[in-house]
Amino acid sequence: MNQLELSEQEIIRRESLNELEKLGINPFPAEEFPVTHYSEDIKKGFEEHADDFKEVSLAGRIMGRRIMGSASFAELKDKKGRIQIYLRRDDICPEDDKTLYNTVFKKLLDIGDIIGIKGFVFKTQMGEISVHVTSMTVLAKSLRPLPVVKEKDGKVYDAFSDPEQRYRQRYVDLIVNDQVRDTFRKRTRIINSMREFFNANDYLEVETPILQSIPGGAAARPFITHHNTLDMPLYLRIANELYLKRLIVGGYEGVYEFGKDFRNEGMDRTHNPEFTVMEIYVAYKDYKWMMDFTEEMIEKVALDLHGNTKVQVGDNMIDFKRPYKRISMLDSIKEHTGYDIAGMDIAGLRKVCDTLEIEYDESMGKGKLIDEIFGEKCEASYIQPTFITDYPVEMSPLCKKHRDNPELTERFELMVNGKELANAYSELNDPIDQLARFQDQLNLSEKGDDEAMFIDMDFVRALEYGMPPTSGMGIGIDRLTMLMTGQSTIQEVLFFPQMRPEKKKERDGEEKFTAIGVPAEWVPVIYKAGYLKVDELKESNPNKLHQELCGLNKKHKLGLQNPKPDEVKSWVEN
RNA sequence: GACUCAGUAGCUCAGCUGGUAGAGCACGUCCCUUUUAAGGAUGGGGUCCAGGGUUCGAAUCCCUGCUGGGUCACCA
């Protein structure tokens, strides 16, 4: 990389890197650095057991330095937190040679560098538990300056807060923003908590294909890719459902999968093109059983994460304590609109939509109309966890018809904070009904519903061998994490949310410039002057260009032989 | 996709009804042996997102584009 493309601070750090090497210090050593203690453990344990901390060895990143002549304080950050370290020249350099302190620590190390230290723990006059360093090892040099976030009395100064930079360079976000690292730890603890719960019930964790020739199990637009050897299109899965049910046919009585689904749809604060879901299927159960199971699971997650069932989400305090309210979709609509739509036909539903001022179009069937009414008038009011049950049959092609009403299905969704969190069925296991439902979906797609499902004949064949009555449930892990950590955007709970790629400015290669007579060593200078393409150079004023180049040469002390005005002219006019 | 706000130093941000850029932190040099958002002195650092336009003159006004945020729409 040419130095003209670096900022002053980056150049200085690279020079420091060279200086370290000149002193015989490898800035990127290979050896293991044995760590005996972590920052937070020292701070927690020192008062009570001071004797345990007479020799400590820890490693981490320098997050701040306060140098006072021959003594210095620095902040060291490791996986558990920060601790102050105290370095005194004559302690780390007991001999005559004071280079390690005067040159290496004071001049060549920077905020962001990773070091290992050995020393003993003590308490400063200010009362802060610190490590008095007796030896220091450079473990990795940082070549880019880190945003310096400071904090006093709980108030954060100069926070690294621009969402675009935070998401694009999540590593920097994680280094600098402790609460971000904590959110992702919580995400993993949520998943672990669920996994424990399933395993305790002897359900089997499995993996099913992500690349599918028929994307099934949900209504959504898929991503399409292509397999070269098979020379056929493949789809990224939009749901795990159909494969997991095949495993129930195969004789497992409980299977679950944490996995990524992919949907080629809009992106916003609650949608990312790839997202994580957990789906679980348990044989010989129905959706009523699954409601109990789901609330038990969610209550456990909340308890494991917070020690209690209450979580603050925005302005709302949500309580995940069992049991949750249960209400059928039709009752909910009756409650919120006053309309009893049970048994209504399409015309009746459209009339209800008209009076409630809900928009709809001709392609919508009964199910979709009911869903619109529910979505518009009811959904947002369910802040505390609530099971909405018994959805219309048209909306649920993989769900068993309701035991008491063939227009409905044995389905529930768990609503929390006004949004869908989990979705579950008594699974449809009648292959003849299943095929008919798929065909209904095909009709919908012919009507223009581009989210209607494909027909998966192999899945129907599997059902023809017989699937035990089964209940299945799916839950969005990203949304659950948002709720449990009080985040309002999905980007805050995904390490690397989808972003438009960063654009690099196009520029002509060196050879295009040398072709018109520009010496190779001057090409970076020309870039720096703002001429990224030969064509742009051709349109420039040669006198101005000559001045700019000589000026840059001088300013950046490049030590190049300045070109003659005629030479520059010849590049431009050739 | 619509509307709206924003993009200025490594980071966080000022910059008025147009006069060619500032602060704090960070960085360089110097002083200081228990400081703590350390302090003091001093110095360097910018394609003001990009491209057009208006103007004697644009970070500033106008248009177009790029990227992101917010709201809405779409999204079982």
XYZ file of C-alpha atoms (C1' of nucleotides) in Angstrom:
650
model
C 0.000 0.000 0.000
C 1.297 3.401 -0.871
C 1.794 5.777 1.952
C -0.200 8.447 0.177
C -3.300 6.355 0.774
C -2.744 6.254 4.511
C -3.674 8.772 7.141
C -0.965 10.351 9.231
C -1.805 8.151 12.190
C -1.601 5.020 10.085
C 1.793 6.036 8.746
C 3.045 6.634 12.259
C 1.837 3.227 13.369
C 3.534 1.538 10.431
C 6.723 3.357 11.284
C 6.387 2.174 14.863
C 5.984 -1.352 13.528
C 9.269 -1.025 11.645
C 10.982 0.417 14.696
C 9.857 -2.538 16.784
C 11.330 -4.915 14.259
C 14.575 -2.947 14.239
C 14.758 -3.391 18.008
C 14.456 -7.117 17.490
C 10.864 -7.236 18.742
C 8.492 -9.305 16.642
C 5.259 -7.288 16.559
C 3.317 -10.437 15.654
C 4.975 -13.220 17.642
C 3.921 -16.839 17.267
C 4.479 -18.103 20.800
C 1.649 -18.893 23.150
C 1.175 -16.314 25.884
C -0.058 -18.106 29.001
C -2.875 -16.228 30.700
C -3.586 -16.933 34.347
C -6.151 -14.265 35.223
C -8.860 -12.105 33.726
C -9.616 -8.482 34.473
C -12.978 -8.821 36.167
C -11.915 -11.798 38.279
C -9.044 -9.768 39.670
C -11.272 -6.814 40.461
C -13.854 -9.044 42.135
C -11.465 -11.244 44.082
C -8.617 -8.995 45.175
C -10.238 -7.427 48.240
C -11.001 -10.786 49.820
C -8.098 -12.904 48.671
C -5.215 -10.552 48.010
C -2.721 -13.397 48.350
C -4.099 -15.105 45.269
C -3.016 -12.233 43.079
C 0.697 -11.911 43.792
C 1.585 -13.266 40.398
C -0.781 -12.678 37.534
C -0.426 -12.926 33.800
C -2.991 -11.416 31.501
C -3.341 -10.363 27.906
C -5.499 -7.905 26.066
C -5.808 -4.710 24.135
C -4.551 -1.335 25.271
C -7.613 0.910 25.451
C -6.087 4.002 26.998
C -2.808 5.356 28.278
C -1.831 7.991 30.787
C 1.868 8.598 30.687
C 3.608 10.567 33.419
C 7.305 10.581 32.887
C 8.805 7.388 34.142
C 5.517 5.904 35.264
C 2.338 5.237 33.331
C -1.123 3.870 33.665
C -2.914 2.053 30.888
C -6.233 0.339 30.428
C -6.058 -3.273 29.386
C -9.135 -4.897 27.945
C -9.607 -8.651 27.861
C -12.574 -10.922 27.289
C -14.106 -10.161 30.664
C -13.604 -6.412 30.908
C -11.018 -3.791 31.647
C -8.374 -3.399 34.249
C -5.919 -0.654 34.911
C -2.258 -1.539 34.675
C 0.619 0.408 36.172
C 4.022 0.470 34.520
C 7.092 1.931 36.091
C 10.235 2.373 34.030
C 12.604 0.848 36.550
C 10.370 -2.156 37.147
C 10.038 -3.262 33.574
C 13.611 -2.178 32.811
C 15.650 -3.148 35.860
C 18.941 -2.942 33.944
C 20.532 0.160 32.439
C 18.725 -0.278 29.151
C 15.440 1.586 29.456
C 14.344 1.005 25.873
C 11.390 -1.226 26.680
C 9.760 1.551 28.651
C 11.039 4.736 27.044
C 10.812 3.630 23.445
C 8.638 0.550 23.180
C 5.887 1.380 25.632
C 5.884 5.163 25.444
C 6.546 5.654 21.743
C 5.952 2.527 19.735
C 2.841 1.130 21.368
C -0.579 2.628 20.757
C -4.155 2.351 21.789
C -5.436 -0.801 20.146
C -2.231 -2.815 20.415
C -2.439 -6.210 22.049
C 0.032 -6.983 24.796
C 0.618 -9.550 27.482
C 1.721 -8.567 30.958
C 2.937 -10.226 34.107
C 2.841 -8.551 37.483
C 1.110 -8.305 40.845
C -2.192 -6.774 41.834
C -2.362 -3.710 44.078
C -4.649 -0.821 44.851
C -3.783 2.728 43.868
C -4.161 5.774 46.074
C -7.318 6.510 44.115
C -8.610 3.141 45.269
C -8.552 1.387 41.922
C -7.461 -2.211 41.780
C -4.637 -2.358 39.260
C -1.869 -4.611 38.050
C 1.669 -3.480 38.725
C 3.498 -4.698 35.635
C 6.842 -6.398 35.966
C 7.145 -7.592 32.406
C 5.443 -6.776 29.145
C 5.254 -8.590 25.813
C 4.028 -7.185 22.513
C 1.537 -9.681 21.086
C 0.059 -7.816 18.106
C 0.441 -4.346 16.688
C -2.643 -2.459 15.572
C -2.127 -0.419 12.423
C -5.377 1.495 12.428
C -6.413 3.954 15.100
C -9.414 2.836 17.108
C -12.234 5.191 18.010
C -11.468 6.279 21.545
C -14.603 5.997 23.632
C -14.351 7.434 27.098
C -16.590 7.114 30.050
C -16.963 8.921 33.322
C -19.598 8.367 35.975
C -21.534 6.189 33.586
C -21.612 8.888 30.943
C -20.115 7.941 27.595
C -18.113 10.445 25.602
C -17.368 10.278 21.892
C -19.240 7.022 21.502
C -18.661 5.097 18.287
C -22.280 5.304 17.293
C -22.801 5.619 13.551
C -24.920 2.559 12.687
C -23.447 2.218 9.237
C -19.891 2.026 10.509
C -20.880 -0.129 13.435
C -22.511 -2.736 11.187
C -19.953 -2.636 8.417
C -17.055 -2.897 10.842
C -18.660 -4.915 13.574
C -15.232 -5.891 14.887
C -14.617 -2.260 15.814
C -18.070 -2.000 17.347
C -17.326 -5.050 19.475
C -13.935 -3.773 20.581
C -15.265 -0.428 21.620
C -18.868 -0.934 22.718
C -19.128 -3.343 25.625
C -22.902 -3.475 25.578
C -22.782 -4.788 22.006
C -20.557 -7.675 22.995
C -22.960 -8.362 25.825
C -25.997 -8.462 23.537
C -24.387 -11.163 21.413
C -23.397 -13.176 24.457
C -27.022 -13.065 25.506
C -28.050 -14.259 22.081
C -25.937 -17.361 22.517
C -27.245 -17.923 26.034
C -30.812 -17.804 24.711
C -29.995 -20.495 22.164
C -28.163 -22.579 24.746
C -31.108 -22.324 27.120
C -33.493 -23.581 24.464
C -31.162 -26.372 23.439
C -30.873 -27.536 27.059
C -34.631 -27.589 27.336
C -35.059 -29.701 24.193
C -32.262 -32.079 25.056
C -33.675 -32.558 28.557
C -36.807 -33.796 26.795
C -34.711 -36.197 24.695
C -35.444 -34.477 21.396
C -32.838 -34.822 18.684
C -31.004 -31.875 17.193
C -30.703 -32.374 13.448
C -29.579 -30.622 10.286
C -31.549 -30.517 7.069
C -30.714 -29.139 3.621
C -30.355 -25.441 3.018
C -30.085 -25.935 -0.732
C -33.417 -27.285 -1.857
C -34.838 -28.027 -5.244
C -38.311 -27.118 -4.017
C -38.421 -24.382 -1.391
C -41.286 -25.405 0.845
C -42.791 -24.958 4.252
C -43.605 -21.292 4.039
C -45.004 -18.642 1.778
C -42.142 -16.409 0.731
C -40.037 -15.476 -2.249
C -36.874 -17.582 -2.290
C -33.317 -16.896 -3.419
C -32.426 -18.904 -6.483
C -29.002 -20.289 -7.233
C -27.631 -22.803 -9.696
C -25.797 -26.063 -9.319
C -23.232 -26.524 -12.068
C -22.801 -30.289 -12.050
C -26.503 -31.038 -11.852
C -27.172 -28.082 -14.141
C -30.327 -27.195 -12.322
C -31.667 -24.386 -10.189
C -31.538 -24.722 -6.435
C -33.281 -22.570 -3.883
C -32.086 -21.409 -0.500
C -34.547 -22.710 2.030
C -37.335 -20.486 3.290
C -38.267 -22.931 6.069
C -37.132 -26.234 7.550
C -40.587 -27.630 8.069
C -41.023 -30.221 5.335
C -37.685 -31.903 5.954
C -38.185 -32.073 9.700
C -41.571 -33.710 9.217
C -39.978 -36.275 6.913
C -37.799 -37.172 9.909
C -40.887 -37.661 12.055
C -42.187 -40.007 9.347
C -38.834 -41.774 9.647
C -39.510 -42.583 13.276
C -37.812 -39.931 15.381
C -40.362 -38.744 17.898
C -38.864 -35.324 18.535
C -36.545 -33.354 16.254
C -35.426 -29.778 16.270
C -33.124 -27.564 14.251
C -31.605 -24.153 14.720
C -30.931 -22.874 11.252
C -30.815 -20.073 8.795
C -33.687 -19.370 6.467
C -33.447 -17.048 3.493
C -36.197 -14.867 2.081
C -35.795 -12.619 -0.887
C -37.961 -9.818 0.400
C -37.699 -6.354 1.847
C -35.154 -5.354 4.434
C -35.874 -3.152 7.390
C -35.468 -3.003 11.113
C -37.204 -6.338 11.584
C -36.214 -8.172 8.393
C -32.849 -9.404 7.204
C -32.556 -11.592 4.076
C -31.082 -14.390 6.159
C -32.352 -15.006 9.630
C -32.272 -17.710 12.244
C -35.210 -19.866 13.189
C -35.714 -22.780 15.470
C -38.240 -25.371 14.441
C -39.242 -28.318 16.585
C -41.577 -31.238 15.828
C -42.848 -33.664 18.444
C -44.847 -36.788 17.621
C -48.094 -37.730 19.339
C -48.699 -34.159 20.511
C -51.144 -31.494 19.442
C -51.049 -27.698 19.360
C -52.531 -27.414 22.833
C -49.641 -29.381 24.226
C -47.311 -27.208 22.193
C -48.724 -24.072 23.778
C -47.792 -25.364 27.212
C -44.402 -26.425 25.934
C -43.740 -23.063 24.267
C -44.590 -20.995 27.303
C -42.482 -23.215 29.487
C -39.568 -22.786 27.084
C -39.885 -19.011 26.898
C -40.241 -18.612 30.604
C -37.089 -20.687 31.057
C -35.183 -18.556 28.557
C -36.184 -15.381 30.387
C -35.225 -16.845 33.742
C -31.897 -18.184 32.487
C -31.072 -14.842 30.950
C -32.328 -12.392 33.539
C -33.121 -14.347 36.632
C -36.714 -13.169 36.416
C -39.507 -13.152 33.883
C -39.851 -9.408 33.357
C -38.070 -7.684 30.488
C -38.157 -4.022 29.577
C -38.711 -3.556 25.835
C -38.924 0.068 24.835
C -41.697 1.595 26.898
C -43.240 -1.752 27.743
C -42.460 -4.067 30.600
C -43.118 -7.544 29.290
C -43.667 -10.409 31.666
C -42.891 -13.858 30.320
C -44.344 -15.624 33.325
C -46.647 -18.552 32.509
C -49.424 -19.025 31.652
C -50.074 -16.766 28.675
C -53.484 -15.555 27.590
C -55.090 -17.656 24.867
C -57.697 -16.332 22.468
C -58.951 -17.531 19.106
C -58.417 -15.320 16.106
C -62.147 -14.916 15.533
C -62.745 -13.958 19.167
C -59.901 -11.509 18.969
C -61.423 -9.861 15.912
C -64.801 -9.788 17.628
C -63.218 -8.201 20.672
C -61.362 -5.509 18.738
C -63.832 -4.698 15.959
C -67.199 -5.837 17.230
C -67.684 -7.966 14.121
C -68.384 -11.653 14.382
C -66.945 -12.964 11.137
C -67.389 -16.649 11.924
C -68.752 -18.381 8.850
C -68.728 -15.226 6.715
C -68.183 -15.537 2.973
C -65.819 -13.441 0.852
C -68.422 -10.789 0.109
C -69.210 -10.401 3.795
C -65.537 -10.123 4.691
C -64.962 -7.503 2.033
C -67.820 -5.497 3.426
C -66.280 -5.685 6.898
C -62.959 -4.546 5.431
C -64.715 -1.636 3.748
C -66.335 -0.431 6.943
C -63.085 -0.854 8.878
C -61.242 0.976 6.075
C -58.882 -1.905 5.425
C -57.433 -2.131 1.939
C -57.589 -5.391 0.038
C -57.434 -6.603 -3.539
C -59.307 -9.101 -5.668
C -56.665 -11.813 -5.381
C -57.187 -12.158 -1.642
C -59.062 -15.197 -0.466
C -60.989 -15.540 2.766
C -57.945 -16.406 4.794
C -55.958 -13.457 3.625
C -58.842 -11.072 4.271
C -59.226 -12.342 7.818
C -55.504 -12.044 8.304
C -55.630 -8.448 7.086
C -58.344 -7.595 9.583
C -56.417 -9.233 12.388
C -53.168 -7.579 11.348
C -54.745 -4.142 11.136
C -57.003 -4.144 14.139
C -55.790 -6.682 16.674
C -52.150 -7.659 16.382
C -50.576 -4.499 17.770
C -52.560 -4.636 20.989
C -50.988 -7.862 22.229
C -48.054 -6.539 24.187
C -47.933 -9.254 26.860
C -47.369 -12.778 25.518
C -50.625 -14.038 24.019
C -51.483 -17.128 22.032
C -53.731 -16.402 19.087
C -55.333 -19.675 18.040
C -57.405 -21.276 15.293
C -56.432 -19.569 12.049
C -58.507 -19.834 8.872
C -57.719 -22.869 6.770
C -56.675 -20.936 3.646
C -53.739 -19.350 5.446
C -52.336 -22.554 6.786
C -51.787 -25.198 4.106
C -49.592 -27.396 6.296
C -51.818 -27.350 9.338
C -54.440 -29.830 10.454
C -58.060 -28.757 10.228
C -59.605 -27.839 13.534
C -61.171 -30.766 15.332
C -64.417 -28.766 15.855
C -64.562 -26.534 12.774
C -63.334 -27.439 9.271
C -62.986 -23.772 8.265
C -60.276 -23.325 10.878
C -56.958 -24.952 11.622
C -55.251 -26.092 14.783
C -52.699 -23.363 14.740
C -51.428 -20.767 17.140
C -49.118 -17.828 16.955
C -47.507 -16.332 19.989
C -47.773 -12.558 19.918
C -45.458 -10.451 22.056
C -45.006 -6.704 21.974
C -47.497 -6.501 19.127
C -45.546 -8.842 16.860
C -45.518 -12.480 15.919
C -42.871 -14.414 17.783
C -43.683 -18.089 17.323
C -45.956 -20.120 15.102
C -47.190 -23.659 15.643
C -49.582 -26.305 14.343
C -51.100 -29.609 14.914
C -49.338 -30.789 11.771
C -51.385 -31.952 8.841
C -50.632 -35.639 8.346
C -53.420 -36.599 5.955
C -51.596 -36.943 2.600
C -54.758 -36.590 0.545
C -55.764 -33.385 2.295
C -52.165 -32.170 2.057
C -52.092 -32.613 -1.713
C -55.405 -30.812 -2.031
C -54.104 -27.916 0.052
C -50.985 -27.685 -2.090
C -53.197 -27.548 -5.137
C -55.173 -24.690 -3.589
C -51.876 -22.884 -3.152
C -51.077 -23.500 -6.801
C -54.367 -21.872 -7.717
C -53.471 -18.884 -5.574
C -50.137 -18.544 -7.299
C -51.853 -18.705 -10.664
C -54.023 -15.847 -9.443
C -50.864 -13.834 -8.895
C -49.887 -14.576 -5.328
C -46.143 -14.974 -5.822
C -45.707 -16.245 -2.314
C -47.968 -19.235 -2.591
C -46.303 -22.560 -2.020
C -44.814 -24.962 -4.502
C -46.035 -28.551 -4.497
C -43.523 -30.901 -2.949
C -44.603 -34.328 -4.173
C -41.891 -36.113 -2.249
C -43.239 -34.629 0.957
C -46.699 -35.897 0.060
C -45.191 -39.304 -0.653
C -43.574 -39.290 2.770
C -46.941 -38.552 4.378
C -48.459 -41.427 2.409
C -46.269 -43.782 4.429
C -47.931 -42.385 7.523
C -46.830 -39.645 9.914
C -47.921 -39.851 13.525
C -50.010 -36.974 14.797
C -47.403 -34.331 15.455
C -47.193 -30.813 16.696
C -44.564 -28.426 15.373
C -43.445 -24.996 16.372
C -41.158 -22.404 14.829
C -39.694 -19.385 16.520
C -37.628 -16.537 15.146
C -34.405 -16.457 17.096
C -33.501 -12.960 15.984
C -36.851 -11.586 17.095
C -36.671 -13.505 20.350
C -33.229 -12.067 20.969
C -34.491 -8.586 20.213
C -37.219 -9.012 22.790
C -35.011 -10.566 25.429
C -32.286 -7.941 25.029
C -34.576 -4.962 24.534
C -33.257 -4.119 21.066
C -35.527 -2.451 18.550
C -33.741 -3.488 15.349
C -32.715 -6.858 13.986
C -29.380 -5.364 12.924
C -28.454 -5.054 16.585
C -28.766 -8.788 17.153
C -27.048 -9.983 13.966
C -23.275 -9.787 13.934
C -23.175 -8.981 10.246
C -26.500 -7.650 8.983
C -26.857 -7.463 5.232
C -25.592 -4.160 3.834
C -25.012 -2.789 0.399
C -21.385 -3.453 -0.482
C -19.006 -0.602 0.088
C -18.114 0.965 -3.197
C -14.520 1.381 -4.091
C -13.920 4.203 -6.443
C -12.902 2.952 -9.850
C -9.514 3.937 -11.058
C -7.239 3.026 -13.919
C -4.364 0.696 -13.116
C -0.761 1.788 -13.007
C -0.059 0.310 -16.432
C -2.532 2.640 -18.105
C -0.627 5.607 -16.748
C 2.821 4.255 -17.581
C 1.529 3.641 -21.099
C 1.235 7.398 -21.584
C 4.710 7.964 -20.216
C 4.046 8.539 -16.518
C 6.819 7.014 -14.402
C 5.415 4.308 -12.111
C 6.512 6.079 -8.940
C 4.400 9.099 -9.860
C 1.166 7.161 -10.348
C 0.208 7.148 -6.643
C 0.890 10.877 -6.555
C -1.465 11.370 -9.468
C -4.136 9.351 -7.634
C -3.585 11.483 -4.552
C -3.999 14.619 -6.661
C -7.449 13.302 -7.555
C -6.864 11.984 -11.082
C -8.068 8.406 -10.915
C -8.346 7.795 -14.637
C -6.138 8.543 -17.607
C -9.037 10.323 -19.273
C -9.313 12.700 -16.342
C -5.606 13.396 -16.577
C -5.941 14.114 -20.274
C -8.473 16.823 -19.557
C -6.357 18.535 -16.935
C -4.337 21.695 -17.250
C -0.703 20.525 -17.487
C 0.668 23.563 -15.674
C -1.704 23.089 -12.756
C -0.989 19.358 -12.708
C 2.743 19.965 -12.623
C 2.369 22.316 -9.690
C 0.105 19.880 -7.822
C 2.511 17.003 -8.263
C 5.554 18.972 -7.163
C 3.564 20.264 -4.220
C 2.563 16.766 -3.101
C 6.125 15.568 -3.494
C 7.306 18.309 -1.179
C 4.434 18.088 1.281
C 4.680 14.358 1.808
C 8.496 14.332 1.639
C 8.402 11.669 -1.062
C 11.922 12.477 -2.210
C 11.050 11.979 -5.864
C 12.791 13.829 -8.673
C 10.241 16.417 -9.817
C 9.233 16.015 -13.463
C 9.904 18.830 -15.906
C 6.886 20.879 -17.020
C 7.359 19.593 -20.566
C 7.242 15.990 -19.373
C 3.948 16.584 -17.620
C 2.668 18.313 -20.711
C 3.634 15.315 -22.813
C 1.563 12.970 -20.597
C -1.464 15.150 -20.979
C -1.143 15.870 -24.655
C 0.106 12.538 -25.924
C -40.697 1.532 -3.245
C -42.451 6.702 -1.044
C -41.367 10.609 2.163
C -37.763 12.693 5.366
C -33.027 13.631 7.830
C -27.878 13.086 7.526
C -22.759 12.476 5.297
C -17.008 17.975 7.413
C -9.892 15.316 10.666
C -8.899 8.430 13.112
C -13.750 9.223 16.549
C -17.773 12.658 18.302
C -19.410 17.106 16.422
C -19.546 22.965 15.439
C -19.404 25.883 11.120
C -25.360 31.839 10.852
C -28.658 35.161 5.677
C -22.391 32.259 0.523
C -16.069 35.021 1.600
C -11.857 28.603 0.470
C -12.571 25.165 7.677
C -12.868 24.756 13.621
C -13.324 22.274 18.784
C -12.752 18.071 22.169
C -10.651 13.353 22.185
C -6.888 10.698 19.316
C -1.808 11.664 16.929
C 3.665 14.144 16.915
C 7.430 16.851 20.127
C 8.513 18.514 25.232
C 7.526 18.617 30.956
C 5.679 15.590 35.070
C 6.690 8.646 39.673
C -0.235 6.375 41.848
C -3.171 9.103 37.503
C -8.245 8.319 35.947
C -12.707 11.509 30.486
C -5.033 12.732 34.009
C -2.792 17.803 33.383
C 0.424 21.719 31.052
C 3.021 23.613 26.604
C 3.394 23.160 21.449
C 2.730 21.151 16.519
C 0.762 18.390 12.450
C -3.571 16.403 10.211
C -9.251 17.680 5.562
C -11.161 15.518 -2.403
C -16.088 19.322 3.646
C -19.785 11.789 0.160
C -19.562 12.214 -5.581
C -20.866 14.879 -10.087
C -23.169 18.994 -12.270
C -25.368 24.083 -11.803
C -25.984 29.337 -9.810
C -22.097 32.948 -8.373
C -16.539 37.188 -8.840
C -16.526 33.389 -4.948
C -19.957 27.224 -2.554
C -18.829 22.891 3.185
C -22.964 26.495 2.935
C -27.878 27.706 -2.248
C -30.149 24.430 -6.457
C -30.284 19.640 -9.289
C -28.736 14.484 -9.921
C -26.486 10.287 -7.914
C -24.245 7.144 -3.846
C -24.485 5.366 1.254
C -26.849 5.201 5.794
C -30.689 6.578 9.639
C -35.992 7.469 10.687
C -41.302 7.029 9.271
C -44.597 4.548 6.091
C -45.677 0.744 2.411
C -44.356 -4.372 1.135
C -43.318 -8.723 4.022
C -48.417 -16.088 6.997
